[in-house]
XYZ file of C-alpha atoms in Angstrom:
358
model
C 1.890 -0.090 25.137
C -0.951 2.188 24.113
C -4.488 1.051 24.749
C -6.384 -0.239 21.695
C -8.235 2.485 19.836
C -11.993 2.368 19.332
C -13.097 0.964 16.013
C -14.723 4.243 14.976
C -18.252 5.215 14.067
C -20.323 2.763 12.104
C -21.667 3.506 8.648
C -24.786 2.398 6.774
C -25.024 -1.243 5.773
C -24.702 -0.277 2.108
C -21.070 0.680 2.703
C -20.117 -2.379 4.720
C -17.328 -4.627 3.541
C -17.175 -8.378 3.820
C -15.140 -8.084 7.017
C -17.370 -5.633 8.856
C -18.575 -2.041 8.895
C -16.149 0.675 7.910
C -15.465 3.614 10.206
C -14.941 7.244 9.320
C -12.875 8.207 6.296
C -9.312 8.891 7.435
C -7.481 9.368 4.135
C -9.121 10.596 0.955
C -7.087 10.761 -2.245
C -8.702 12.832 -4.991
C -7.255 12.916 -8.536
C -3.717 12.485 -7.185
C -0.913 13.162 -9.677
C 2.866 12.974 -9.587
C 4.925 13.907 -12.632
C 8.710 13.622 -12.764
C 10.421 15.880 -15.326
C 12.586 14.487 -18.118
C 15.508 16.799 -18.854
C 18.157 17.188 -21.540
C 21.478 18.981 -21.613
C 24.474 19.234 -19.308
C 25.073 22.956 -18.873
C 21.701 24.300 -19.976
C 19.169 21.722 -18.862
C 15.654 21.892 -20.197
C 12.541 19.862 -19.568
C 11.533 17.786 -22.582
C 8.717 15.739 -21.055
C 7.350 14.141 -17.922
C 7.047 10.658 -16.464
C 3.453 10.322 -15.305
C 4.156 8.076 -12.315
C 0.768 8.714 -10.680
C -1.995 10.130 -12.836
C -5.457 10.649 -11.405
C -5.647 8.176 -8.514
C -8.757 8.275 -6.310
C -8.914 6.217 -3.116
C -10.508 6.375 0.321
C -9.206 4.632 3.441
C -11.552 4.262 6.407
C -10.760 3.752 10.067
C -9.847 0.166 10.842
C -9.882 -0.800 7.169
C -7.206 -2.350 4.968
C -7.078 -1.331 1.318
C -4.837 -3.411 -0.906
C -3.089 -1.680 -3.808
C -1.819 -4.095 -6.450
C -0.238 -3.918 -9.888
C 2.904 -4.598 -11.870
C 6.268 -3.138 -10.902
C 6.536 0.440 -12.128
C 2.798 1.155 -12.105
C 3.128 3.871 -9.435
C 2.238 2.038 -6.218
C 5.344 3.070 -4.251
C 5.049 6.646 -5.501
C 1.550 6.765 -4.018
C 3.041 5.571 -0.719
C 5.679 8.316 -0.729
C 3.083 10.959 -1.512
C 0.893 9.851 1.390
C 3.698 10.126 3.955
C 4.954 13.425 2.482
C 8.256 12.042 1.194
C 7.221 13.440 -2.191
C 5.020 16.410 -3.036
C 2.117 15.813 -5.423
C 2.035 17.587 -8.766
C -1.742 17.781 -8.628
C -4.773 16.498 -6.792
C -5.604 16.455 -3.113
C -4.785 14.318 -0.078
C -7.209 14.850 2.803
C -6.638 13.523 6.301
C -9.695 13.542 8.534
C -11.247 16.005 6.108
C -8.307 18.446 6.102
C -6.186 19.156 3.026
C -2.655 17.962 3.819
C -1.114 20.494 1.414
C -2.586 23.319 3.510
C -1.410 21.926 6.820
C 1.289 23.676 8.774
C 2.764 23.754 12.244
C 1.037 21.451 14.703
C -1.388 20.006 12.158
C 1.390 18.874 9.818
C 3.422 17.555 12.737
C 0.409 15.536 13.904
C -0.130 14.191 10.388
C 3.473 13.038 10.107
C 3.117 11.198 13.403
C -0.255 9.606 12.716
C 0.525 8.422 9.169
C 3.532 6.089 9.232
C 5.213 3.863 6.657
C 6.829 0.419 6.608
C 9.381 0.300 3.804
C 9.930 -2.503 1.337
C 13.649 -2.997 1.981
C 14.354 -4.169 5.548
C 18.093 -3.858 4.864
C 18.233 -0.312 3.527
C 15.556 1.275 5.719
C 17.416 0.926 9.046
C 20.424 3.072 9.963
C 23.320 0.615 10.432
C 25.025 2.983 12.897
C 22.092 3.115 15.295
C 21.095 0.510 17.838
C 17.680 -1.092 17.589
C 16.560 0.826 20.661
C 17.594 4.143 19.129
C 15.882 3.290 15.824
C 12.558 2.498 17.499
C 12.744 5.544 19.798
C 14.040 8.025 17.212
C 10.641 9.566 16.507
C 10.140 10.444 20.145
C 12.876 13.070 19.894
C 10.483 15.024 17.653
C 7.190 13.880 19.179
C 8.197 13.974 22.820
C 4.591 13.885 24.022
C 4.095 10.331 22.733
C 6.444 8.742 25.283
C 7.763 10.300 28.513
C 11.558 10.421 28.542
C 11.923 8.423 31.768
C 9.911 5.482 30.477
C 11.278 5.237 26.934
C 13.568 2.266 27.473
C 10.740 0.211 28.929
C 8.404 1.341 26.161
C 10.963 0.367 23.511
C 11.350 -3.074 25.040
C 7.566 -3.495 25.119
C 7.360 -2.614 21.434
C 10.085 -5.098 20.512
C 8.336 -7.801 22.491
C 5.017 -6.938 20.847
C 6.448 -7.506 17.354
C 7.994 -10.817 18.369
C 11.576 -9.817 19.237
C 13.552 -10.279 22.437
C 13.318 -7.030 24.444
C 16.983 -7.429 25.375
C 17.903 -6.711 21.734
C 17.698 -2.929 22.294
C 21.482 -2.553 22.223
C 22.083 -4.633 19.099
C 22.631 -3.280 15.593
C 20.662 -4.043 12.400
C 23.411 -6.200 10.862
C 22.901 -8.703 13.674
C 19.374 -9.532 12.483
C 17.787 -11.471 9.643
C 15.562 -9.819 7.038
C 12.377 -10.838 8.811
C 13.652 -9.548 12.141
C 14.673 -6.245 10.550
C 11.188 -5.824 9.140
C 9.786 -6.394 12.620
C 12.062 -3.585 13.844
C 10.612 -1.361 11.110
C 7.101 -2.273 12.262
C 8.009 -1.436 15.868
C 9.393 1.930 14.726
C 6.106 2.755 12.996
C 4.067 1.483 15.935
C 6.020 3.705 18.351
C 4.276 6.795 16.947
C 0.818 5.428 17.835
C -0.307 5.882 14.216
C -3.830 5.989 12.863
C -2.657 4.855 9.407
C 0.273 2.702 8.318
C 1.289 2.627 4.666
C 2.822 -0.793 4.026
C 4.984 -0.482 0.902
C 5.489 -4.105 -0.161
C 6.640 -5.030 3.372
C 7.069 -8.762 2.664
C 8.324 -8.847 -0.938
C 11.999 -8.988 0.115
C 11.437 -11.799 2.650
C 11.505 -15.575 2.388
C 8.112 -17.171 1.816
C 8.181 -18.831 5.240
C 8.763 -15.454 6.900
C 6.186 -13.570 4.819
C 3.245 -15.305 6.496
C 4.643 -14.515 9.957
C 4.927 -10.798 9.174
C 1.473 -10.667 7.554
C -0.084 -12.388 10.577
C 1.717 -9.931 12.870
C 0.299 -6.964 10.942
C -3.169 -8.480 11.180
C -2.846 -9.001 14.940
C -1.638 -5.421 15.453
C -4.607 -4.091 13.531
C -6.967 -6.119 15.714
C -5.302 -4.738 18.853
C -4.923 -1.075 17.924
C -7.549 -0.424 15.246
C -5.120 1.059 12.724
C -5.857 1.410 9.035
C -3.524 -0.055 6.421
C -2.815 0.815 2.829
C -1.160 -2.459 1.889
C 0.875 -2.285 -1.311
C 2.005 -5.540 -2.892
C 2.263 -7.484 -6.117
C 1.551 -10.852 -4.444
C -2.201 -11.245 -4.916
C -2.584 -13.991 -2.318
C -0.994 -11.812 0.391
C -3.212 -8.858 -0.491
C -6.320 -11.027 -0.382
C -5.439 -12.352 3.052
C -5.342 -8.872 4.595
C -7.563 -6.570 2.562
C -11.157 -5.434 2.891
C -11.041 -3.628 -0.460
C -8.712 -3.924 -3.429
C -7.563 -1.272 -5.913
C -5.759 -2.433 -9.059
C -3.274 -0.003 -10.647
C -1.998 0.078 -14.202
C 0.389 2.695 -15.566
C -0.310 5.295 -12.878
C -4.093 4.911 -12.601
C -6.575 2.716 -10.744
C -8.389 0.517 -13.259
C -10.600 -1.499 -10.903
C -11.756 -1.241 -7.311
C -14.019 -3.327 -5.137
C -14.311 -5.554 -2.133
C -12.050 -8.550 -1.825
C -14.914 -10.822 -2.948
C -15.753 -8.629 -5.958
C -12.244 -8.213 -7.343
C -11.112 -11.784 -6.768
C -14.440 -13.506 -7.391
C -15.663 -11.585 -10.457
C -12.921 -9.321 -11.884
C -14.284 -6.947 -14.539
C -11.269 -5.210 -16.049
C -9.224 -7.229 -18.572
C -5.999 -6.313 -16.774
C -7.304 -7.628 -13.443
C -8.459 -10.802 -15.159
C -4.994 -11.264 -16.659
C -3.306 -10.691 -13.290
C -5.481 -13.261 -11.556
C -5.039 -15.794 -14.336
C -1.258 -15.652 -13.885
C -1.275 -16.638 -10.199
C 0.140 -20.163 -9.791
C -2.076 -22.699 -8.050
C -0.605 -25.040 -5.457
C -3.744 -27.138 -5.029
C -3.503 -30.066 -7.493
C -7.291 -30.347 -7.816
C -7.508 -26.793 -9.194
C -4.740 -27.106 -11.756
C -5.909 -27.092 -15.338
C -9.188 -25.349 -14.441
C -7.893 -21.820 -15.023
C -7.781 -20.149 -18.425
C -4.416 -18.436 -18.710
C -4.550 -14.945 -20.244
C -1.293 -14.042 -21.978
C -0.924 -10.316 -22.586
C 0.753 -9.208 -25.787
C 3.481 -6.566 -25.906
C 5.229 -4.645 -23.163
C 3.964 -2.125 -20.632
C 3.963 1.310 -22.350
C 6.295 4.012 -21.088
C 4.753 6.284 -18.418
C 6.527 9.136 -20.243
C 4.432 8.477 -23.358
C 1.264 6.592 -22.388
C -1.245 5.533 -25.055
C -4.182 7.805 -25.835
C -7.576 6.897 -24.466
C -7.394 3.710 -22.416
C -3.828 3.052 -21.350
C -4.345 -0.702 -21.407
C -5.684 -0.810 -24.966
C -2.316 -1.691 -26.580
C -2.347 -5.021 -24.709
C -6.096 -5.634 -24.488
C -7.981 -8.234 -26.518
C -11.220 -6.235 -26.149
C -9.855 -2.963 -27.559
C -11.965 -1.124 -30.148
C -11.870 2.327 -31.772
C -13.463 4.063 -28.786
C -10.649 2.846 -26.546
C -8.130 4.959 -28.480
C -10.104 8.194 -28.221
C -12.011 8.183 -24.918
C -10.362 7.399 -21.577
C -12.783 5.103 -19.708
C -14.096 6.410 -16.385
C -13.753 4.331 -13.226
C -17.460 3.571 -12.798
C -19.821 0.650 -12.296
C -21.201 -0.413 -15.663
C -23.547 -3.002 -14.201
C -20.990 -5.527 -12.990
C -21.375 -4.525 -9.314
C -18.190 -2.495 -8.756
C -16.236 0.189 -10.651
C -13.832 -0.636 -13.453
C -12.140 1.690 -15.959
C -13.081 -0.221 -19.107
C -15.633 0.589 -21.816
C -16.373 -3.121 -22.089
C -16.120 -4.153 -18.437
C -17.703 -7.513 -17.831
C -17.589 -9.616 -14.683
C -15.823 -12.911 -15.176
C -15.664 -15.807 -12.754
C -12.173 -17.161 -12.172
C -10.604 -20.019 -10.259
C -10.076 -18.513 -6.770
C -6.659 -17.217 -5.783
C -5.412 -19.280 -2.882
C -5.030 -17.269 0.305
C -1.599 -17.237 1.945
C -1.690 -18.669 5.455
């Protein structure tokens, strides 16, 4: 196994998170956009509109840090993940890795980026080739990045990786169908780990697993980060899972980030009405806390990303909406509540804490 990486350079105390100082900025996302065309016609197809899957996302991921990205299904979280690992090309905006524009990378630089930024997919059943053995799946990337693992020692290295993620090293010759969902996700983690990544994009890695298995996988990811100093962009809709892992949280709605802050800020004093509604909907398992939370019921459905509302995109479901919300899109800034929120009437609100998954 590779030796643990250094934690990276420290930064001023003003930029420290609740879980320690952040290192250098590894990934910087600036005004990221992804539009998918809507077409009509069979013989002569023409574009009649666009689905604005990602529309102006700004995020920064530091060395050794975990940023949680949360929001409803269809808000653009997984599209962000695909853009970061170059499975999709952005329509606009910039992705910088260690200060370098990814869109301008070529040759060795792009090859290095693809190795150092890995992804763990949501579906542990569809993300593994059923015709390949576990050993071949984990070692597949070494055929392209031969310098990562010497050919003569690859079998031993594969077995070490399987053991590190909690699987029997003798499973190298088995096939994916012989494993449970949780075990398959561990194989996917080992595959990502094999590239010695700096960043791992976790695209809802536990949402398809049983609750009892989710905690095991989350704890494994946390242990691996402690050992190797990797950075995570952790995408999920389970707020308790995100809170357990994340240093900072970004909340997405209809393609844009509407609130961002430390774990304590977002969960302890959410400022955007959408974040407040999300947190109010989390079920509480502790009997003593039941009945203490004001439930916020949103009216209407999520608007279509092909035809989003003018101004603030949340205004059609927001109880605070006024005339200005229909004409001026709110900037993602701090309006005195201590962290940025994209709401003209952002106001910190204390909530009953979300219980952390163990």
